Coordinates of C-alpha atoms in Angstrom, one line a residue:
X1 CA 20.7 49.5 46.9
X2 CA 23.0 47.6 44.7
X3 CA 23.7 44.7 47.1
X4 CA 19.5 44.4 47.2
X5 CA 19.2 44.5 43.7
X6 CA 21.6 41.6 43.3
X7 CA 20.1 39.8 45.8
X8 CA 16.9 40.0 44.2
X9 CA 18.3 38.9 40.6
X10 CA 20.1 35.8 42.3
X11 CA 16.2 35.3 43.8
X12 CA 14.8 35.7 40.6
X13 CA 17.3 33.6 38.5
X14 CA 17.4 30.8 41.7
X15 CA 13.5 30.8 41.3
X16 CA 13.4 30.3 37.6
X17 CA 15.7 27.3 37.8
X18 CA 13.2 25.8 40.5
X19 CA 10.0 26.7 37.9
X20 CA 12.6 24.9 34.7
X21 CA 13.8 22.0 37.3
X22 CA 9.9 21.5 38.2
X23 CA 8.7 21.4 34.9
X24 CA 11.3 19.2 33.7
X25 CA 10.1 16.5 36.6
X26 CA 6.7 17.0 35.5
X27 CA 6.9 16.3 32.3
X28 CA 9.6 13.4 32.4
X29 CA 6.8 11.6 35.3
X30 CA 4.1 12.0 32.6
X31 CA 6.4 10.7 29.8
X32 CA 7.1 8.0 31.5
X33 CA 3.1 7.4 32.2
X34 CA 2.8 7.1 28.6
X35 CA 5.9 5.5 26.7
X36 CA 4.1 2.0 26.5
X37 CA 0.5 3.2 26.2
X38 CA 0.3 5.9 23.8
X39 CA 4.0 6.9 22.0
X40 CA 2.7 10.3 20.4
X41 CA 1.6 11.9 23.9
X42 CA 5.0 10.2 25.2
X43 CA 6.8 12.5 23.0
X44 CA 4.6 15.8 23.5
X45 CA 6.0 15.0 27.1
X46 CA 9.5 14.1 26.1
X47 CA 10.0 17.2 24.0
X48 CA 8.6 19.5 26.9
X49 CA 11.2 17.9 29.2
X50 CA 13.5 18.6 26.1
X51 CA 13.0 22.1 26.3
X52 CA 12.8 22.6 30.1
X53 CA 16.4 21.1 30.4
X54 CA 18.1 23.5 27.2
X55 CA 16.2 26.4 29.8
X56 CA 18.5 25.0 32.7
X57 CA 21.2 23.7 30.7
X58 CA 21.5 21.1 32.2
X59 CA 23.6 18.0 30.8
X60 CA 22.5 15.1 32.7
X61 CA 19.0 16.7 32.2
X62 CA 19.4 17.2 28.3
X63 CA 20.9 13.7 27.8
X64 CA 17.4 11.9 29.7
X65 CA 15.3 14.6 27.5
X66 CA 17.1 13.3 24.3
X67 CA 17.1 10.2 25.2
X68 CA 13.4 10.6 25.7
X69 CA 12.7 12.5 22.5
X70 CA 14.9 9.3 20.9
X71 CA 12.8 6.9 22.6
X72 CA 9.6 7.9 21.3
X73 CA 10.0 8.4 18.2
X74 CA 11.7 4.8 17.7
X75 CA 8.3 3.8 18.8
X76 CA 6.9 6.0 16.1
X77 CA 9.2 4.2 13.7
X78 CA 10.6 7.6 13.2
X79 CA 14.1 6.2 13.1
X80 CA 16.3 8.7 11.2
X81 CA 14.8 11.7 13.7
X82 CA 15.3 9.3 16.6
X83 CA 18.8 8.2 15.5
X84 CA 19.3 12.5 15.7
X85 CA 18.5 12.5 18.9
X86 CA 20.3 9.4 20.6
X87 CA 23.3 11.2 18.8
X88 CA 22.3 14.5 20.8
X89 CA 21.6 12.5 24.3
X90 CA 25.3 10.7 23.3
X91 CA 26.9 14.0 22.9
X92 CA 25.9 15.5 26.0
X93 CA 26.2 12.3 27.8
X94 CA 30.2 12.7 27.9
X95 CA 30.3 15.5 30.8
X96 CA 27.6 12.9 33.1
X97 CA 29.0 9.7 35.0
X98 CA 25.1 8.7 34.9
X99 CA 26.4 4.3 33.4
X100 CA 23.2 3.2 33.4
X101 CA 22.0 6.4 31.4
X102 CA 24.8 5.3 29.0
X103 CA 23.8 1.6 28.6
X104 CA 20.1 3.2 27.5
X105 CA 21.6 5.4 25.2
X106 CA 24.2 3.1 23.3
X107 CA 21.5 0.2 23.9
X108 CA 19.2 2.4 22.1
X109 CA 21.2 3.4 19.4
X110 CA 21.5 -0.3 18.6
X111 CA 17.7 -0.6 17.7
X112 CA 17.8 2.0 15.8
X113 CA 20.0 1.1 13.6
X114 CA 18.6 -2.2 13.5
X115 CA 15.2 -1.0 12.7
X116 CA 17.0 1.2 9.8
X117 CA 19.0 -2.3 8.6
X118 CA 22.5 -1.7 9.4
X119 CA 23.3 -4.3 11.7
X120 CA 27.1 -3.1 11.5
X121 CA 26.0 0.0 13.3
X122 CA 24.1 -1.8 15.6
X123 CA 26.6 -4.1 16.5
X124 CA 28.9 -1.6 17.6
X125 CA 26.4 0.2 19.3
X126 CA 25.0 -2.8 21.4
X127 CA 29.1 -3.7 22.2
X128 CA 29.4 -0.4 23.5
X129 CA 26.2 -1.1 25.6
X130 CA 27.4 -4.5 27.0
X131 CA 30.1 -2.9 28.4
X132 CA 28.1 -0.4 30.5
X133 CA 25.7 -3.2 31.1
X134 CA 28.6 -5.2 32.9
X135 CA 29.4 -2.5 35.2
X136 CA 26.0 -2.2 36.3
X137 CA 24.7 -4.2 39.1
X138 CA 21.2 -5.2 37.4
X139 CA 21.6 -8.3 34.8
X140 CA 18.9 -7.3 32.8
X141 CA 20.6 -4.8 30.6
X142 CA 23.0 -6.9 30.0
X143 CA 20.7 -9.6 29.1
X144 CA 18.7 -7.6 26.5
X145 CA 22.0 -6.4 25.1
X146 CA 23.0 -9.6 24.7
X147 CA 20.3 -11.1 22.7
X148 CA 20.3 -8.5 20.2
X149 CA 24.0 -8.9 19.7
X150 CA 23.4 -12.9 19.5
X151 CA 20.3 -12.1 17.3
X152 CA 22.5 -9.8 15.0
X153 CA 25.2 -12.5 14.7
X154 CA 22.6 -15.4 14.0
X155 CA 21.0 -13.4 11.4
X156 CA 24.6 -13.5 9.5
X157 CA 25.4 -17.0 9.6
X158 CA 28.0 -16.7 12.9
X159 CA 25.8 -19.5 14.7
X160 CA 28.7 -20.8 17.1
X161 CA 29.2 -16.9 18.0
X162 CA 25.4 -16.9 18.7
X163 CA 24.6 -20.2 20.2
X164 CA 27.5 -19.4 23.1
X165 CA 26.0 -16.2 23.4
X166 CA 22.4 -17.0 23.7
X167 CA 24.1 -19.4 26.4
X168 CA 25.3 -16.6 28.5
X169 CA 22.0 -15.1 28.7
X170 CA 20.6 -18.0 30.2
X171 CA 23.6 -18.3 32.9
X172 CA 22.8 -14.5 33.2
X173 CA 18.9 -15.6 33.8
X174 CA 19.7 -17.0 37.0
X175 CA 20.7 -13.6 38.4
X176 CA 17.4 -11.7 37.1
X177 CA 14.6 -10.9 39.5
X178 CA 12.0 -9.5 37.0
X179 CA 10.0 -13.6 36.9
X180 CA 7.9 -12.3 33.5
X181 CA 10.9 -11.3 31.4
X182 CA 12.8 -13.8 32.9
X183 CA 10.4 -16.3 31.3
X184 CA 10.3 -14.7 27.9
X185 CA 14.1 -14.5 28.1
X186 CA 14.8 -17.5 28.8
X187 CA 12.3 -19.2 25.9
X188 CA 13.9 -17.0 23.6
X189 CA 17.5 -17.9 24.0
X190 CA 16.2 -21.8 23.8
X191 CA 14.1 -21.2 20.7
X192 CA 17.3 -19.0 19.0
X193 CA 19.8 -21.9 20.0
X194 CA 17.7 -24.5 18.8
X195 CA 17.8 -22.7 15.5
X196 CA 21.2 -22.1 15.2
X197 CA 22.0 -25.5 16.1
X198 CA 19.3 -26.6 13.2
X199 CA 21.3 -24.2 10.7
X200 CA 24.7 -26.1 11.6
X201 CA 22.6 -29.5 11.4
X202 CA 23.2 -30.5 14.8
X203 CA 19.9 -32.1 15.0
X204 CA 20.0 -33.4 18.2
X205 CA 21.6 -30.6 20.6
X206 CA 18.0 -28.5 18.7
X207 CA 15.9 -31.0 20.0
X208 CA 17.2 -30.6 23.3
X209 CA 16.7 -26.8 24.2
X210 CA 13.5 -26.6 22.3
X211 CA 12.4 -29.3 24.0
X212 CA 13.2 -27.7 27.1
X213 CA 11.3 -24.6 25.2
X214 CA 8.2 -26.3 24.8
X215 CA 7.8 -27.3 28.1
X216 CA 7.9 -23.9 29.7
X217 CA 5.7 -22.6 27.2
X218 CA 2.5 -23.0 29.3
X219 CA 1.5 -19.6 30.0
X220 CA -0.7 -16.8 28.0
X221 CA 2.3 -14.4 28.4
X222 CA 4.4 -16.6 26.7
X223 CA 2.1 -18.4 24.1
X224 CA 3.7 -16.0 21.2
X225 CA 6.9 -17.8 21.0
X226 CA 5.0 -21.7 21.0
X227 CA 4.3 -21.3 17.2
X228 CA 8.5 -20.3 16.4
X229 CA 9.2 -23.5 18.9
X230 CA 6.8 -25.7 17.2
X231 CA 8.5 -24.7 13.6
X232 CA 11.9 -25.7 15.3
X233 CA 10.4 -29.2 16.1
X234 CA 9.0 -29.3 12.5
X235 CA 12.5 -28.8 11.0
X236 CA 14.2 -31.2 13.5
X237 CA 12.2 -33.9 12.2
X238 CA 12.5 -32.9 8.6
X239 CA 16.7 -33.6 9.5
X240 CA 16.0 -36.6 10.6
X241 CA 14.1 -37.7 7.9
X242 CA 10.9 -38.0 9.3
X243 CA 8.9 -36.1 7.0
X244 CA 5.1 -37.1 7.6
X245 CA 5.6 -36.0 11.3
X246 CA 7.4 -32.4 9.7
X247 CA 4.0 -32.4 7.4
X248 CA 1.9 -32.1 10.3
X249 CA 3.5 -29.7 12.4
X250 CA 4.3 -27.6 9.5
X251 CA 0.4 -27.9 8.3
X252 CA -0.7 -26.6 11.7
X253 CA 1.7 -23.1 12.0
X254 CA 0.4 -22.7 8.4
X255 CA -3.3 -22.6 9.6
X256 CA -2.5 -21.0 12.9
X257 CA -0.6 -17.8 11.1
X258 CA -2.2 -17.6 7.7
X259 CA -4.7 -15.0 9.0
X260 CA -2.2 -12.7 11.1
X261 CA 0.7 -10.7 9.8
X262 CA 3.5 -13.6 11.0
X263 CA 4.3 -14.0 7.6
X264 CA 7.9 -14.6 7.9
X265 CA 6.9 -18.1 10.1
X266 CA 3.7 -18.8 7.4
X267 CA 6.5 -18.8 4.9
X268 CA 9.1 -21.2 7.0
X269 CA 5.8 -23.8 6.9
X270 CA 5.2 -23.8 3.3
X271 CA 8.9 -23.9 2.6
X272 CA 9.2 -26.9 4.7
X273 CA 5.9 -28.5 3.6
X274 CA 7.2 -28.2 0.2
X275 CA 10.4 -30.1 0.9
X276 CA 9.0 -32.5 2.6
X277 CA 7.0 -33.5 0.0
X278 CA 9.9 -33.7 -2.5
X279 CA 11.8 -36.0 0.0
X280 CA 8.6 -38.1 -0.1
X281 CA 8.6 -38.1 -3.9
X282 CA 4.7 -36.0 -4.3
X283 CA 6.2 -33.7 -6.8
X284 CA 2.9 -32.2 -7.8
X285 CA 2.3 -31.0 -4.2
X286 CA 6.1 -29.5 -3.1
X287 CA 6.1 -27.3 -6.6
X288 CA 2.3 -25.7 -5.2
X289 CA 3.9 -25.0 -1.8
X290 CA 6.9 -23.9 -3.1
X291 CA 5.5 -21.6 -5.6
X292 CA 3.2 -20.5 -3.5
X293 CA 5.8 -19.4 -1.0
X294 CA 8.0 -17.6 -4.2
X295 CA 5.1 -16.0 -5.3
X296 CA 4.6 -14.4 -1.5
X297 CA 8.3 -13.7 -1.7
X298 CA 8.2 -12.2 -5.1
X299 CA 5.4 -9.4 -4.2
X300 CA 6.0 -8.7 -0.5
X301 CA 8.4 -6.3 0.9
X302 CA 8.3 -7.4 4.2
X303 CA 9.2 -11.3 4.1
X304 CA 12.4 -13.3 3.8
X305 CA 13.1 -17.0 3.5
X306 CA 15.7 -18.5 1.9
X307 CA 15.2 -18.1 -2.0
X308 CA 19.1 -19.7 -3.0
X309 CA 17.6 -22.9 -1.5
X310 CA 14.3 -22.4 -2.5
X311 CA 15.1 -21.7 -6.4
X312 CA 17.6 -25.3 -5.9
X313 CA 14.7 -27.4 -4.9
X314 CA 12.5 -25.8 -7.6
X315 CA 14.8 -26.5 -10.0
X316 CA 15.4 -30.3 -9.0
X317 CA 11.1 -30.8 -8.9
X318 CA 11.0 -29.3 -12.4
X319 CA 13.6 -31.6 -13.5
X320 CA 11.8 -34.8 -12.1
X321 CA 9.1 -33.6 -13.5
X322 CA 10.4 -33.3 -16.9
X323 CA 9.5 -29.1 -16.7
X324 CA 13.0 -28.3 -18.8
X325 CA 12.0 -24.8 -19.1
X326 CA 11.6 -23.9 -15.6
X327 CA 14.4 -26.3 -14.4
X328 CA 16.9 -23.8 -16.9
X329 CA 15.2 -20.8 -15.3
X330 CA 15.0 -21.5 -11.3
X331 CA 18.6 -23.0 -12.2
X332 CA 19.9 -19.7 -13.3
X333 CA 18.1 -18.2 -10.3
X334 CA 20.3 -20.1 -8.5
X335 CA 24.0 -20.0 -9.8
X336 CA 23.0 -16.3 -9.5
X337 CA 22.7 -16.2 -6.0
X338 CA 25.4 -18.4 -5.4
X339 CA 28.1 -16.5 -7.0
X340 CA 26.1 -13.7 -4.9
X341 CA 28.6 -12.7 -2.1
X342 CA 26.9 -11.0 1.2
X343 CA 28.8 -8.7 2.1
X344 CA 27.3 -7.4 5.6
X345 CA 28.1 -11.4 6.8
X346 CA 31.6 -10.7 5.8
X347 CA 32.1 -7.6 7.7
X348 CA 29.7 -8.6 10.8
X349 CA 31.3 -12.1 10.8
X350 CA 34.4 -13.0 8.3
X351 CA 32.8 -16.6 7.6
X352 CA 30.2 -18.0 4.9
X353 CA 26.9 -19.6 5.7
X354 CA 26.1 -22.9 5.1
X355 CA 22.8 -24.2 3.7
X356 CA 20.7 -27.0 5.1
X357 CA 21.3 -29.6 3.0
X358 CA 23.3 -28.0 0.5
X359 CA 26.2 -31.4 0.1
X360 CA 23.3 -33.8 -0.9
X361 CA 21.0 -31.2 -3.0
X362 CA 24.6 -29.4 -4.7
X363 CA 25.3 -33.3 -6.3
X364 CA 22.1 -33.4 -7.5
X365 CA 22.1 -30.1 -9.2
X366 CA 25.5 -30.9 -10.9
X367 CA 23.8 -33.9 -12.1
X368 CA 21.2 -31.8 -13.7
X369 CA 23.8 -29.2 -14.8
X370 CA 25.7 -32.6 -16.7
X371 CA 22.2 -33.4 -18.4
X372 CA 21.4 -30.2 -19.7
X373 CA 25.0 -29.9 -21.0
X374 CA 25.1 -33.8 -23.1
X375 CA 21.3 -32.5 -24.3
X376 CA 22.7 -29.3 -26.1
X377 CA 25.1 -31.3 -28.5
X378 CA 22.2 -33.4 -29.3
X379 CA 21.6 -32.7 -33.1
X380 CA 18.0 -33.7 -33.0
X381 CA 17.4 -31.1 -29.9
X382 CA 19.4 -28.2 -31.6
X383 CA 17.4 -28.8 -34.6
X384 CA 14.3 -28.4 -33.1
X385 CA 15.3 -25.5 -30.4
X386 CA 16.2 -23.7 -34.2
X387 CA 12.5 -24.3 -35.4
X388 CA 11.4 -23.2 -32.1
X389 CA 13.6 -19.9 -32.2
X390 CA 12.4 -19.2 -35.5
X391 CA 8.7 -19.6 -34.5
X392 CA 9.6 -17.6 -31.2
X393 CA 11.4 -14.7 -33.3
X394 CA 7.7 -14.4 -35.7
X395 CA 5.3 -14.4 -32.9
X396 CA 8.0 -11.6 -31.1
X397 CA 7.8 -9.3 -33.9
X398 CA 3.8 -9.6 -33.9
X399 CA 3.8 -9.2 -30.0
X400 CA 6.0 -6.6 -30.2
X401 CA 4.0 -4.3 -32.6
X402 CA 1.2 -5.2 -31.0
X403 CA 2.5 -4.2 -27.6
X404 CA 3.9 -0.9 -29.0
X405 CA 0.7 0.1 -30.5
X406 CA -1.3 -0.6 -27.2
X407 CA 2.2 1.3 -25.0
X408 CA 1.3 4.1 -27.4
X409 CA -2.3 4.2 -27.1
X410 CA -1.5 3.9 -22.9
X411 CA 1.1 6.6 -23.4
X412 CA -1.2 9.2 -24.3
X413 CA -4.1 8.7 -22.0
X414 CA -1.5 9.5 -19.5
X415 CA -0.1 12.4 -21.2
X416 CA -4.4 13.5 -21.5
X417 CA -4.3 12.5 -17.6
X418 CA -1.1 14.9 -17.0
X419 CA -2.7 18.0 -18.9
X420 CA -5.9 17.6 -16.6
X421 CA -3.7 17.7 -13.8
X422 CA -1.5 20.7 -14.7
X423 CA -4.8 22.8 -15.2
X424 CA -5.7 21.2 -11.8
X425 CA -2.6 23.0 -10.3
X426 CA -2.8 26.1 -11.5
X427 CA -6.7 26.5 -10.4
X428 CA -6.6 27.3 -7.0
X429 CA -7.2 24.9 -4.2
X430 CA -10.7 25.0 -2.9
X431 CA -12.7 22.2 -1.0
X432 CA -14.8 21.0 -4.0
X433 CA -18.7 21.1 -3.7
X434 CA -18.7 17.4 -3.6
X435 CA -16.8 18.2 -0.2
X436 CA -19.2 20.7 1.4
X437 CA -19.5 19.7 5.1
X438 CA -21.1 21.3 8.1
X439 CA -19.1 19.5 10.6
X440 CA -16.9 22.5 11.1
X441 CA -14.0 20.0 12.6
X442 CA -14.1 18.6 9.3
X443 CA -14.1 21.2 7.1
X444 CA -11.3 22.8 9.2
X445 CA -9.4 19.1 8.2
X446 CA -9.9 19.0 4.5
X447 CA -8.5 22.8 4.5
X448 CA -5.8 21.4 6.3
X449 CA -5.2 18.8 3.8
X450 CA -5.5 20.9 1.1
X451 CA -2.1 23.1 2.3
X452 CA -0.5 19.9 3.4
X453 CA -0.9 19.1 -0.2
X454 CA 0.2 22.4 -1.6
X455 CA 3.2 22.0 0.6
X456 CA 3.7 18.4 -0.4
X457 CA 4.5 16.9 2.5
X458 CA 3.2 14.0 1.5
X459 CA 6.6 13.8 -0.8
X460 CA 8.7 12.5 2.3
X461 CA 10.1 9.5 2.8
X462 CA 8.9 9.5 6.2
X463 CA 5.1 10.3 5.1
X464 CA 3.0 8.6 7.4
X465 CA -0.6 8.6 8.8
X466 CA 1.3 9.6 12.3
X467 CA 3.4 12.1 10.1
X468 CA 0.3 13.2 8.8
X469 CA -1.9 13.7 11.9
X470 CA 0.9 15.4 13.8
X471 CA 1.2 18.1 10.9
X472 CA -2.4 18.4 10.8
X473 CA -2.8 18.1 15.0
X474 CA -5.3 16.2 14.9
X475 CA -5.5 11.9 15.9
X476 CA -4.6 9.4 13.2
X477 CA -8.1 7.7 13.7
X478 CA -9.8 10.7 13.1
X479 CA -7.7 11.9 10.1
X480 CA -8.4 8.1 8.7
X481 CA -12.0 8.8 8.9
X482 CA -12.1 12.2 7.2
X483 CA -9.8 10.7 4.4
X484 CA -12.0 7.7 3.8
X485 CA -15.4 9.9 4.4
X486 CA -14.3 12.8 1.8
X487 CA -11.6 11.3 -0.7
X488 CA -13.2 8.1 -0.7
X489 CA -10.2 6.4 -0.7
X490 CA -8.2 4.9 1.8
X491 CA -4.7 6.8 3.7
X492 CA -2.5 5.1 1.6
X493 CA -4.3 5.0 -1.8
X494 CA -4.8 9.1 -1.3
X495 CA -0.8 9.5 -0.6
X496 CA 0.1 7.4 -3.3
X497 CA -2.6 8.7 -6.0
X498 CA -0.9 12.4 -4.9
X499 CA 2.8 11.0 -5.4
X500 CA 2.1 9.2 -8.8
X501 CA 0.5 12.1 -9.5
X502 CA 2.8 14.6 -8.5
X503 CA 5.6 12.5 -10.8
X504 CA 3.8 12.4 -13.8
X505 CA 3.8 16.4 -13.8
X506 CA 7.6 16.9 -13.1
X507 CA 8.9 14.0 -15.3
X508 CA 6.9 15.4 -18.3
X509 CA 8.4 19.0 -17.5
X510 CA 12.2 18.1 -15.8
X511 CA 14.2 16.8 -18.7
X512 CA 16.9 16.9 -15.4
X513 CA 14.7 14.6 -13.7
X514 CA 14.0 12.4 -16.3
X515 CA 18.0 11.2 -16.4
X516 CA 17.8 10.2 -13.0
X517 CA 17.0 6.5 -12.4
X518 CA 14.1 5.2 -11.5
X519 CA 15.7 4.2 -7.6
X520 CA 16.4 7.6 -7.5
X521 CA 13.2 8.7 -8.8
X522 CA 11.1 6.5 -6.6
X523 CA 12.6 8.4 -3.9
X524 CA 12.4 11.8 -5.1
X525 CA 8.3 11.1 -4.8
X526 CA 8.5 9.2 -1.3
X527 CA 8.8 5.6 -2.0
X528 CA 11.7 4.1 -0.2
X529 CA 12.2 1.2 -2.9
X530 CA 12.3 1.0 -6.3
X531 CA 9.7 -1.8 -6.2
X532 CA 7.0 -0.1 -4.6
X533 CA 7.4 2.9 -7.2
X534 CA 6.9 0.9 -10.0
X535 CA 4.0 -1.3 -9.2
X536 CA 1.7 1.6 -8.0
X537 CA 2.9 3.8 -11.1
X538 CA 1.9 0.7 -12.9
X539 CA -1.5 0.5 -11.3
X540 CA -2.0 4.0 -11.5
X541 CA -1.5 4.4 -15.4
X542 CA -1.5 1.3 -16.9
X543 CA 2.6 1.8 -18.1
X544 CA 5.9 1.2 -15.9
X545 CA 8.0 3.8 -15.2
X546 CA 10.7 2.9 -17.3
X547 CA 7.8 2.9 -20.2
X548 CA 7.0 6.5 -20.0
X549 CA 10.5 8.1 -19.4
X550 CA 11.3 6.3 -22.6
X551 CA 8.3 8.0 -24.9
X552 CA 9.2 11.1 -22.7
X553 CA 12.9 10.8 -23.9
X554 CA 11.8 10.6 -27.8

């Protein structure tokens, strides 16, 4: 009887692995169905394999099911929980002999930390990678592994480090099979090695690969990378001084990306359209292109271009145009940045970068520098800079009253807005009449919305319309629709109004909170820069942050 009975739990516990070992298959086939079509059903499907595998525990299992889980939410740009997860997949990976499971995970990690900013991170990760991808029989991991790392060490300033790198992927090419990546490979590593050769001002090694870029760029699949080559051939005529031919390039990937979200090559164009024209001597037309491309700089978030050599040609238009004022300021601007040390580039890399152009536009600048210095012993010149002060100092104590009285005024509309939305909180949440639907999907939404709002969800840093859906399982087009329909407002004007909102309350009541600073604060409401915070506060109520912690303070 005994011996039957252990025979039957061996047949029970035997069968329950098959169900666990089954459902893990399943779901990992349909994860892998929908990783590059729809990310949130490929992580429904990941975290079922997830849970299948802890069931059989299982470590080569639970590493692919984190790695999974990892995967998807990268895609989600969920990067802190995904970076959870690699770790997870990592940890369990060191009882499995699975390499090429390795190269995904560290490989993985890499963009991760990439996407979250910390290239040092990713370096490390991706070096780990390459030496996985080495052992493994198919070039393409190593390939991809190796333009991230070139990318990384491009990005700060080691260009002969990247240019022999970017090399290796093209010798590496040759052993590929995949023909569509190939291509894209391949263009990529000529278009990066073009620009680091422009960076070090070998004109004429650019011209070759991206010449040899531009001719293999004939295809739809790769017509995305024609407009970066195209700016490459726009800057290797601007170093060899042929600027009308630079003006017309640089005029066409202005045009062709003004209207799209390629802002980061929109902004390379007007930058070089505006120092073309100086070169030519139209300083009217390089300060509009190069204020416009400040000004883009100034308010976006998600742009970079280089603003030490923008402020230095700035300055020297202003001074040829006789702009003293401005040539000081975008001067300053500029000694500030240069005495500004990076120092990511010298822990990634251990070397400085050098500008474009920096020997020939550096003389000029100390030229301006000597001017302004002769100008300030000039009696006539400090005499009338002391009238000016004096006037300056008047129409600053009239401004300032003025701007106190109209602070104050601001100061306690808020403070009227604030009270309204105390009584607000303690009434109790109800969908208002205004609200009343009959679509019962709907209503069953807003009453969703309401607890995700009495829960404040919406205070995470990682608020998002995904975030949001997945909370309120339902589709992001569908919870889009209901916010616009019924809070007449779009996603992120309702998750800001509730943040601003929310930190007008506390800062009134949490003298705590009120000696944090305003990084800090930003962040206690769910903005993720200080920036951001301040501007929509702004917008909201009419006063900076900084304005009302001060009256709060008094």
């Amino acid at each position: 009887m005994k011996q039957l009975l252990v025979i039957l739990c061996c047949l029970f516990i035997n069968n329950s692995q098959a169900q666990s070992n089954k459902a893990f298959e399943k779901a990992e086939k349909l994860y892998s169905q929908h990783i590059y079509k729809k990310n949130s059903f490929a992580l429904k499907f990941a975290l079922q394999a997830k849970n299948a595998a802890m069931i059989n525990d299982d470590a080569q299992q639970l590493t692919r099911a984190f790695y999974y889980v990892a995967n998807s939410l990268c895609k989600l740009d969920k990067n802190m929980e995904a970076l959870q997860n690699i770790e997870s997949a990592i940890s369990y990976s060191a009882t499995t002999k699975d390499i090429e499971l390795l190269q995904k995970c560290f490989s993985l990690k890499g963009d991760i930390h990439s996407e979250l900013g910390d290239n040092s991170k990713a370096l490390k990760a991706y070096l780990k990678a390459l030496t996985y991808s080495e052992a493994i029989a198919n070039p393409d991991y190593e390939i991809y592994v190796l333009c991230n790392i070139a990318f990384i060490k491009k990005v700060h300033k080691d260009f002969e480090e990247a240019i022999q790198m970017y090399k290796r992927v093209l010798k590496r090419l040759d052993a590929s099979n995949n023909s569509t990546s190939k291509k894209v490979y391949k263009l990529i590593a000529l278009m990066n090695i073009a620009d680091a050769y422009l960076w070090t001002k070998n004109t004429e090694e650019a011209a070759v690969f991206n010449d040899e870029g531009l001719q293999d760029c004939c295809d739809n699949s790769t017509e995305w990378l024609r407009n970066p080559l195209l700016m490459n051939k726009a800057i290797i005529y601007y170093q060899r001084n042929q600027y009308d031919n630079c003006i017309a390039i640089a005029k066409q990937i202005r045009d062709a990306t003004e209207k799209d979200k390629k802002r980061a090559l929109y902004l390379t164009s007007l930058f070089y359209l505006g120092k073309s024209a100086y070169k030519l001597e139209n300083y009217s037309q390089a300060i509009q292109y190069l204020e416009q491309t400040l000004q883009i700089v100034n308010t976006s978030d998600t742009v970079d271009v280089n603003e030490k050599e923008l402020h230095e040609f700035l300055a020297l238009l202003y001074n040829k145009t006789g702009n003293s004022e401005k040539n000081l300021f975008h001067f300053q601007q500029y000694a500030a940045l240069e005495k500004k040390e990076s120092a990511a580039d010298l822990k990634i890399n251990n070397e400085t970068h050098k500008l474009i152009d920096i020997v020939s536009v550096r003389n000029e600048i100390d030229e301006i520098k000597d001017d302004l210095a002769a100008q300030t012993i000039n009696k006539k010149r400090i005499f009338f800079a002391a009238i000016v002060l004096f006037v300056l100092l008047i129409g600053s104590v009239v401004y300032y009253k003025r701007r106190e009285k109209i602070l104050k005024n601001k100061f306690e509309g808020v403070l009227q807005k604030v009270a309204k939305l105390e009584k607000e909180e303690e009434a109790p949440k109800t969908i208002p009449k205004k609200e009343k639907v009959t679509d019962e999907k709907a209503t069953a939404i807003l009453r969703r919305i309401a607890d995700f709002e009495k829960k404040e969800y919406y205070l995470l840093l990682e608020c998002s319309l995904g975030f949001m859906a997945e909370k309120l399982r339902t589709n992001t087009s569908y919870l889009s629709k209901v916010i616009n329909t019924y809070k007449k407002k779009s996603f992120t004007s309702y998750i800001t109004e509730l943040r601003i909102d929310t930190a007008l309350v506390r800062l009134k009541n949490d003298k705590t909170l009120q000696s944090y600073t305003i990084k800090a604060i930003a962040e206690e409401f769910g903005f993720k820069r200080q920036e951001t915070f301040s501007k929509a506060f702004k917008s909201h109520t009419g006063i900076y942050p900084s304005q009302y912690l001060k009256k709060l303070r008094k």
